[in-house]
Amino acid sequence: MPRVEVLTELPALGEDDVLAVPVGSGSALPAWVTGPDAPVDAGLLAGALADTGNTGGPGNVTNLPVPGRRPRSVVAVGVGDATLPDLRGYVATAVRRAQTLAEHGARRLVLPLDDAAAPAGAEEVRLAVEAALLAGYRFRETSTPHPPRLQTVTVVAADGADPAVTAAARAGEVTGQAVAWARDLVNTPSNTKDPAWLAAQAVERLAGLPHVEVTVLGPEELRAGGFGGVLAVGGGSASPPRVVVASHRPPGAGPGHVVLVGKGITFDTGGISIKPTAGMREMKTDMAGGAAVLAAVDAAARLGLPVAVTAVVPAAENAVSGSAYRPADVVRHVGGRTTEVLNTDAEGRMVLADGLAWGRLELGATVLVDVATLTGAMKVALGTRTAGLYATTDGLADALRTAAGHAGEPVWRMPLAEEHADLLESTVADANNAPGNPGGTTAALFLRPFAGDLPWAHLDVAGPARAGSDDAEVVKGGTGFGARILLRWLEAGAPVDSSSVLDR
């Protein structure tokens, strides 16, 4: 990943530099382009914009080599009305262009944020730093050397020396690096990524952070703790399951304790209810919820947030063998609740149930949020860019929606409709694990009892956890979706009451 720095004015530009220019609606150019000391001829740039039809609309791009090569090239990107989504697109487009030029000698992208309308503030700088780190993210395992990459992104904002802007830049850097780590975890192939590997990665990254403790529960501890769902799902694999518990408990934290539970299925064959081949090809990403909650704790600790938060990641490989769990099995979860297995491919809810109950009964949670690539039904309902949000309280739902808006990770609240609860009935257990459609809602209803009376929210990220193509700072592959939502919510103090939700 490139190094990101923030300056208050344009640096001297050389032949290793790519200069980005934000173009507003109507081809409006920022003042620093039209002034006497402009680094590029305004007339030349205006002509290039006209010739390429770049009127400043979001998505408009003009690439312009510069005579004398100081800078070597300009990329002019439409920012429209300079909304935050427009700004993300501007930064991401400029970063990708600069990464291409880095393969031919460019080393630095100079990225001014102040546009023709107003100087950039703290939120814009934070967003730009995040997007600069994430838009250039790539995961490769090739036999040939990787092409040269961009070394530096220089964000230029007139108010860059303001303490609030400096703090925002730091938050953006920490967030971008945490999300990139989550993407690495998600993208790692499953012949490397088994439950033990995932646990080791969490220990390696998190255990040395201030006020962070990481515990890994192995098979013996899971049996002693009653993790019947995790043991059942992981029972068919040669790689035994784990549960990762990563807690950030700073001295100044209040009495509340946020517990984040993330689905950690390191590969999902479907088990005995086996998936077709096409359905398995993306299943290395089935632990994206676990990656998101670990990344949120990572960032919270690095930012020193005064919030007690714990990530619980039940990690298992859902495999097919003689020891795999079967349809018609009855599984007993943490706390004693039982589930009749109707479909072994409904495994995510089986492990989340244990994680939620453990957080409530053993960790002293005061609020629970789980994140999971849980149902194909959610992709049908909301597509591949929006997560489904279920919550037992309006305050918690509103707080997470507000956080999602700031994070640029869209969510849509879905109904916990009681009329479908009877679909979970079982004659031999407390519930069955495959109650049918509406699939996203019945999955949420299955999980709800394990949260007890605590405020609880469920993020079904089956769509946006993985991307088929680049879009703004999202890149093809694992996206790390959910980590930024959780972090923004934690930064706001993890509110659960409507009266404490601040649209900051």
XYZ file of C-alpha atoms in Angstrom:
504
model
C 0.000 0.000 0.000
C 1.263 3.523 -0.686
C 2.334 5.931 2.015
C -0.238 8.703 2.455
C 0.712 12.217 3.582
C -1.306 15.417 3.982
C 0.071 18.803 2.917
C -1.490 22.265 2.987
C -0.275 23.342 -0.460
C 0.849 21.812 -3.693
C 4.420 20.503 -3.576
C 6.927 21.038 -6.357
C 6.033 18.606 -9.125
C 8.471 16.443 -11.063
C 8.545 13.772 -13.705
C 7.693 11.063 -11.166
C 4.407 12.765 -10.250
C 0.816 12.353 -11.373
C -1.421 15.331 -10.593
C -5.144 14.869 -9.988
C -7.573 17.718 -10.679
C -11.151 17.716 -9.340
C -13.545 19.050 -11.977
C -16.853 20.434 -10.721
C -20.199 20.605 -12.487
C -20.054 22.628 -15.676
C -16.314 21.898 -16.016
C -15.560 24.179 -13.067
C -11.894 24.117 -12.130
C -10.443 24.874 -8.681
C -8.755 28.250 -8.187
C -5.266 26.780 -7.961
C -5.553 25.634 -11.595
C -6.575 29.036 -12.949
C -4.120 31.133 -10.897
C -0.815 32.580 -12.128
C 1.325 29.835 -10.562
C -0.776 26.939 -11.763
C 1.141 23.698 -12.283
C -0.697 23.031 -15.566
C -1.898 25.383 -18.280
C -5.586 26.080 -17.605
C -6.343 26.665 -21.285
C -4.759 23.383 -22.288
C -6.694 21.547 -19.585
C -9.996 23.244 -20.483
C -9.514 22.245 -24.100
C -8.794 18.663 -23.137
C -11.930 18.599 -20.990
C -14.011 19.874 -23.905
C -12.480 17.391 -26.338
C -13.199 14.450 -24.021
C -16.703 15.566 -23.036
C -15.692 16.002 -19.413
C -18.288 18.381 -17.993
C -17.443 17.546 -14.392
C -20.054 14.883 -13.913
C -19.109 12.030 -11.569
C -17.294 9.411 -13.596
C -15.970 11.827 -16.238
C -12.220 11.325 -16.701
C -9.614 13.103 -18.812
C -6.015 11.882 -18.964
C -3.542 14.505 -20.131
C 0.228 14.094 -20.591
C 1.996 17.359 -19.743
C 4.699 18.974 -21.907
C 7.939 19.039 -19.934
C 6.644 16.214 -17.714
C 6.460 18.290 -14.528
C 4.140 16.635 -13.618
C 4.402 13.803 -16.077
C 0.622 13.474 -16.354
C -2.676 14.984 -15.190
C -5.852 13.061 -14.481
C -8.895 15.328 -14.326
C -11.875 13.649 -12.681
C -15.442 14.891 -12.408
C -16.690 15.456 -8.859
C -20.113 16.845 -9.716
C -21.462 18.616 -6.660
C -18.590 17.275 -4.533
C -20.736 15.049 -2.327
C -18.866 12.480 -0.276
C -19.653 9.657 -2.725
C -18.443 11.897 -5.561
C -15.232 12.520 -3.652
C -14.681 8.788 -3.162
C -15.020 8.311 -6.899
C -12.562 11.117 -7.607
C -9.915 9.725 -5.288
C -10.346 6.142 -6.437
C -10.206 7.037 -10.129
C -7.065 9.102 -9.631
C -5.394 6.348 -7.605
C -6.120 3.685 -10.227
C -4.780 5.896 -13.019
C -1.653 6.607 -10.997
C -1.191 2.906 -10.245
C -1.238 2.209 -13.976
C 1.360 4.921 -14.580
C 3.451 3.562 -11.696
C 4.138 0.531 -13.872
C 5.925 2.922 -16.235
C 7.820 5.115 -13.777
C 5.395 7.281 -11.812
C 6.006 7.212 -8.086
C 3.689 9.777 -6.489
C 0.082 10.883 -6.885
C -0.595 14.469 -5.825
C -4.253 14.615 -4.862
C -5.725 18.093 -4.168
C -9.081 18.023 -2.403
C -10.120 21.680 -2.337
C -12.556 22.221 -5.199
C -14.060 25.267 -6.836
C -16.777 25.506 -4.185
C -15.077 25.058 -0.803
C -11.957 23.834 0.996
C -11.956 20.259 2.202
C -12.701 19.609 5.862
C -11.934 16.793 8.268
C -14.517 14.388 6.858
C -13.314 14.892 3.293
C -9.683 14.350 4.265
C -10.498 11.202 6.216
C -12.494 9.816 3.327
C -9.719 10.655 0.857
C -7.055 8.907 2.920
C -9.242 5.803 3.300
C -10.085 5.713 -0.391
C -6.477 6.295 -1.453
C -5.373 3.249 0.517
C -8.266 1.011 -0.468
C -8.686 1.869 -4.165
C -5.141 0.731 -4.877
C -5.482 -2.506 -2.901
C -4.571 -5.705 -4.731
C -4.206 -9.325 -3.630
C -1.967 -11.493 -5.782
C -0.253 -14.851 -5.494
C 1.667 -15.162 -8.759
C 4.888 -16.784 -9.899
C 6.125 -13.583 -11.533
C 7.154 -10.380 -9.716
C 4.391 -7.903 -9.035
C 4.497 -4.765 -11.177
C 5.824 -1.580 -9.544
C 3.298 0.138 -7.310
C 2.629 3.743 -6.381
C 4.884 4.781 -3.508
C 3.155 7.904 -2.156
C -0.199 9.647 -2.245
C 0.064 13.292 -1.250
C -3.317 14.651 -0.186
C -3.435 18.438 -0.451
C -5.941 20.406 1.633
C -5.631 24.049 2.658
C -6.816 23.203 6.168
C -4.539 20.170 6.436
C -2.684 21.541 9.475
C -5.864 21.950 11.514
C -5.750 19.507 14.465
C -9.191 18.148 13.605
C -8.083 17.465 10.038
C -4.849 15.870 11.226
C -6.817 13.569 13.542
C -9.206 12.734 10.701
C -6.306 11.823 8.431
C -4.949 9.521 11.115
C -8.377 7.878 11.490
C -8.558 7.411 7.728
C -5.144 5.793 7.632
C -5.944 3.389 10.478
C -9.304 2.545 8.933
C -7.860 1.931 5.491
C -5.158 -0.347 6.836
C -7.630 -2.295 8.976
C -10.008 -2.821 6.054
C -7.083 -3.875 3.855
C -6.175 -6.473 6.495
C -9.759 -7.732 6.451
C -9.550 -8.006 2.664
C -6.324 -9.997 2.954
C -8.023 -12.426 5.318
C -11.015 -12.801 3.030
C -8.977 -13.212 -0.154
C -6.521 -15.774 1.189
C -7.240 -19.159 -0.448
C -8.727 -21.826 1.769
C -5.873 -24.263 1.208
C -3.972 -21.807 3.433
C -6.846 -20.351 5.418
C -8.115 -22.965 7.852
C -9.505 -22.088 11.311
C -6.101 -22.407 12.995
C -4.523 -20.073 10.421
C -7.259 -17.487 10.890
C -6.791 -17.606 14.652
C -3.024 -17.235 14.275
C -3.463 -14.174 12.055
C -5.653 -12.531 14.692
C -3.137 -13.278 17.425
C -0.222 -11.970 15.360
C -1.878 -8.665 14.491
C -3.906 -7.890 17.610
C -2.193 -9.411 20.631
C 0.481 -6.711 20.897
C -1.904 -3.748 20.789
C -2.505 -1.725 23.971
C -5.337 -3.059 26.156
C -6.074 -5.922 23.751
C -6.259 -9.555 24.772
C -6.728 -12.379 22.296
C -7.919 -15.826 23.353
C -8.294 -18.806 21.039
C -10.636 -21.610 22.066
C -9.666 -24.988 20.613
C -11.746 -28.167 20.369
C -11.393 -29.110 24.041
C -12.424 -25.646 25.241
C -15.292 -25.644 22.755
C -16.590 -28.940 24.095
C -16.294 -27.664 27.664
C -18.091 -24.444 26.723
C -20.980 -26.166 24.979
C -20.250 -24.832 21.469
C -22.371 -27.506 19.817
C -22.999 -25.503 16.656
C -19.324 -24.786 16.009
C -18.312 -28.375 16.738
C -21.052 -29.764 14.515
C -20.222 -27.561 11.528
C -16.485 -28.116 11.913
C -16.767 -31.829 12.676
C -16.432 -32.985 9.084
C -13.109 -31.261 8.439
C -9.559 -32.424 9.053
C -8.938 -28.856 10.297
C -10.626 -28.555 13.706
C -12.663 -25.446 14.526
C -11.591 -22.524 16.674
C -13.288 -19.567 18.300
C -11.272 -16.352 18.368
C -12.067 -13.867 21.140
C -10.317 -10.490 20.780
C -11.106 -7.916 23.483
C -10.193 -4.244 23.660
C -10.809 -3.052 27.243
C -9.151 0.373 27.731
C -8.981 1.866 31.241
C -11.262 4.781 30.372
C -14.048 2.694 28.911
C -17.549 3.057 30.298
C -19.626 0.268 31.811
C -20.998 -0.974 28.499
C -19.485 -3.908 26.647
C -20.011 -4.238 22.900
C -19.673 -7.771 21.554
C -19.298 -8.183 17.795
C -19.818 -11.693 16.427
C -18.525 -12.523 12.955
C -19.164 -15.639 10.911
C -15.832 -17.365 10.312
C -16.512 -20.226 7.894
C -13.114 -20.585 6.229
C -14.592 -22.706 3.447
C -18.137 -23.888 2.869
C -18.844 -26.963 0.783
C -22.396 -27.012 2.110
C -21.562 -30.179 4.016
C -23.675 -33.218 3.265
C -26.235 -30.815 1.736
C -23.452 -30.114 -0.732
C -23.318 -27.067 -2.985
C -22.845 -27.345 -6.752
C -19.351 -26.462 -7.962
C -20.343 -22.963 -9.072
C -21.714 -22.269 -5.616
C -18.407 -23.148 -3.959
C -16.087 -20.970 -6.008
C -16.465 -17.933 -3.777
C -16.706 -19.795 -0.497
C -13.219 -18.838 0.650
C -14.948 -15.511 1.390
C -17.524 -17.047 3.741
C -15.572 -15.758 6.748
C -15.926 -12.109 5.676
C -18.056 -11.293 8.722
C -15.319 -12.583 11.003
C -12.727 -10.497 9.157
C -14.896 -7.389 9.520
C -15.318 -7.660 13.291
C -11.617 -8.374 13.813
C -10.734 -5.338 11.690
C -13.122 -3.175 13.703
C -11.426 -4.155 16.969
C -8.023 -3.637 15.359
C -8.898 -0.078 14.327
C -10.651 0.734 17.603
C -7.544 -0.279 19.542
C -5.149 1.629 17.276
C -7.297 4.748 17.578
C -7.542 4.327 21.343
C -11.333 4.516 21.404
C -12.695 4.613 24.966
C -15.086 1.724 24.311
C -14.967 -1.835 25.621
C -15.431 -4.048 22.569
C -14.876 -7.732 21.899
C -14.867 -9.596 18.607
C -16.004 -13.226 18.715
C -15.249 -15.240 15.577
C -16.461 -18.853 15.466
C -14.191 -20.326 12.786
C -14.901 -23.656 11.114
C -14.622 -25.406 7.770
C -17.885 -26.944 6.620
C -16.660 -30.114 4.893
C -17.986 -33.493 3.753
C -16.738 -36.650 5.460
C -17.882 -39.530 7.603
C -17.759 -37.268 10.650
C -19.756 -34.409 9.089
C -22.985 -33.386 10.772
C -26.157 -34.607 9.072
C -29.695 -33.536 8.290
C -31.966 -34.591 11.186
C -29.189 -34.172 13.777
C -30.118 -32.201 16.885
C -27.417 -29.814 18.078
C -27.201 -28.190 21.531
C -25.747 -24.673 21.567
C -24.069 -22.561 24.225
C -26.719 -21.946 26.869
C -28.662 -25.122 26.093
C -30.945 -24.129 23.211
C -31.279 -26.886 20.601
C -31.529 -26.890 16.817
C -32.801 -29.548 14.450
C -30.580 -29.609 11.374
C -32.622 -29.678 8.181
C -29.865 -28.398 5.901
C -26.147 -28.590 6.619
C -25.598 -25.670 4.230
C -27.377 -23.405 6.704
C -24.203 -23.556 8.787
C -23.516 -19.877 9.369
C -26.415 -19.454 11.764
C -25.286 -22.557 13.647
C -21.928 -21.021 14.569
C -23.302 -17.499 15.078
C -25.816 -18.895 17.570
C -22.966 -20.117 19.772
C -21.081 -16.838 19.398
C -24.078 -14.690 20.345
C -24.958 -16.862 23.336
C -21.320 -16.878 24.497
C -21.155 -13.105 24.259
C -24.316 -12.724 26.293
C -23.785 -15.410 28.925
C -20.003 -15.501 29.384
C -18.632 -12.151 28.229
C -21.181 -9.842 29.831
C -22.246 -8.127 26.617
C -24.552 -5.128 26.911
C -25.181 -4.966 23.154
C -24.627 -7.547 20.413
C -24.004 -7.052 16.698
C -23.275 -9.897 14.309
C -21.942 -9.704 10.759
C -22.256 -12.600 8.342
C -22.415 -13.663 4.712
C -25.545 -15.481 5.744
C -28.173 -15.862 3.016
C -28.436 -15.861 -0.737
C -31.901 -14.439 -0.159
C -30.348 -11.140 0.904
C -28.559 -10.838 -2.422
C -31.883 -11.424 -4.168
C -33.598 -8.784 -2.032
C -30.964 -6.045 -2.012
C -28.402 -6.858 -4.683
C -24.668 -7.002 -4.237
C -23.875 -3.547 -2.843
C -26.265 -3.218 0.091
C -26.356 -5.172 3.352
C -29.514 -6.177 5.128
C -29.880 -4.801 8.651
C -32.081 -6.394 11.286
C -32.319 -4.949 14.776
C -34.397 -5.420 17.908
C -34.390 -1.709 18.796
C -34.962 1.364 16.646
C -32.143 3.202 18.398
C -29.558 0.599 17.494
C -30.852 0.389 13.929
C -30.714 4.181 13.554
C -27.201 4.339 14.990
C -25.897 1.699 12.599
C -27.613 3.318 9.624
C -26.024 6.636 10.528
C -22.635 4.960 10.826
C -23.175 3.234 7.486
C -23.918 6.567 5.825
C -20.637 8.045 7.047
C -18.721 4.892 6.155
C -20.064 4.752 2.615
C -21.273 1.191 3.165
C -25.019 1.111 2.421
C -27.474 -0.861 4.521
C -31.229 -1.303 4.368
C -33.299 -2.139 7.413
C -35.304 -5.319 7.030
C -38.287 -6.439 9.119
C -38.019 -8.950 11.950
C -41.535 -10.011 11.019
C -43.070 -12.129 13.762
C -45.550 -13.642 11.301
C -42.779 -15.914 10.016
C -41.653 -17.225 13.418
C -43.775 -20.366 13.185
C -41.617 -21.519 10.247
C -38.825 -22.246 12.744
C -40.882 -24.784 14.678
C -39.471 -28.266 15.216
C -41.069 -31.323 16.791
C -37.762 -32.480 18.290
C -35.845 -29.268 19.102
C -36.331 -25.621 19.999
C -36.046 -24.610 16.321
C -34.967 -25.873 12.915
C -32.128 -24.306 10.960
C -33.757 -24.128 7.509
C -37.194 -22.553 7.869
C -37.391 -21.361 4.256
C -38.460 -18.078 2.712
C -38.263 -15.195 3.316
C -34.750 -16.532 3.844
C -33.016 -13.455 5.220
C -35.773 -12.770 7.727
C -36.178 -16.355 8.926
C -32.398 -16.580 9.416
C -32.530 -13.459 11.566
C -35.467 -14.858 13.506
C -33.458 -18.031 14.133
C -30.610 -15.973 15.652
C -32.729 -13.628 17.749
C -33.278 -15.913 20.790
C -29.530 -16.320 21.279
C -29.229 -12.578 21.957
C -31.786 -12.841 24.768
C -33.163 -9.461 25.849
C -30.048 -7.514 24.831
C -30.134 -4.909 22.081
C -29.064 -6.888 19.024
C -28.432 -6.174 15.367
C -27.662 -8.528 12.512
C -25.877 -7.435 9.317
C -26.318 -9.859 6.439
C -23.468 -8.924 4.084
C -23.860 -11.786 1.615
C -23.965 -9.310 -1.279
C -21.397 -6.575 -0.555
C -18.794 -8.750 1.217
C -17.404 -9.680 -2.187
C -17.236 -7.630 -5.384
C -17.126 -8.759 -8.989
C -15.527 -5.550 -10.240
C -13.916 -2.318 -9.050
C -16.200 0.525 -7.953
C -14.800 3.611 -6.200
C -12.603 2.336 -3.345
C -14.118 -1.158 -3.545
C -12.015 -3.585 -5.573
C -12.755 -6.972 -7.071
C -12.665 -9.726 -4.450
C -13.170 -9.429 -0.721
C -14.258 -5.922 0.274
C -13.966 -5.801 4.073
C -17.565 -4.545 4.120
C -18.893 -3.882 7.607
C -15.636 -2.974 9.307
C -16.073 0.735 8.623
C -19.697 0.688 9.759
C -18.752 -0.895 13.063
C -15.821 1.461 13.575
C -17.905 4.592 12.936
C -20.499 3.281 15.371
C -17.830 2.619 18.003
C -16.372 6.087 17.451
C -19.799 7.532 18.229
C -19.803 5.626 21.535
C -21.775 2.588 20.274
C -25.174 4.196 20.921
C -28.260 2.009 21.226
C -30.893 4.626 22.129
C -32.462 6.993 19.630
C -31.807 9.927 21.945
C -28.031 9.272 21.781
C -27.727 8.880 18.019
C -25.852 11.878 16.664
C -25.668 12.492 12.928
C -22.067 13.609 13.189
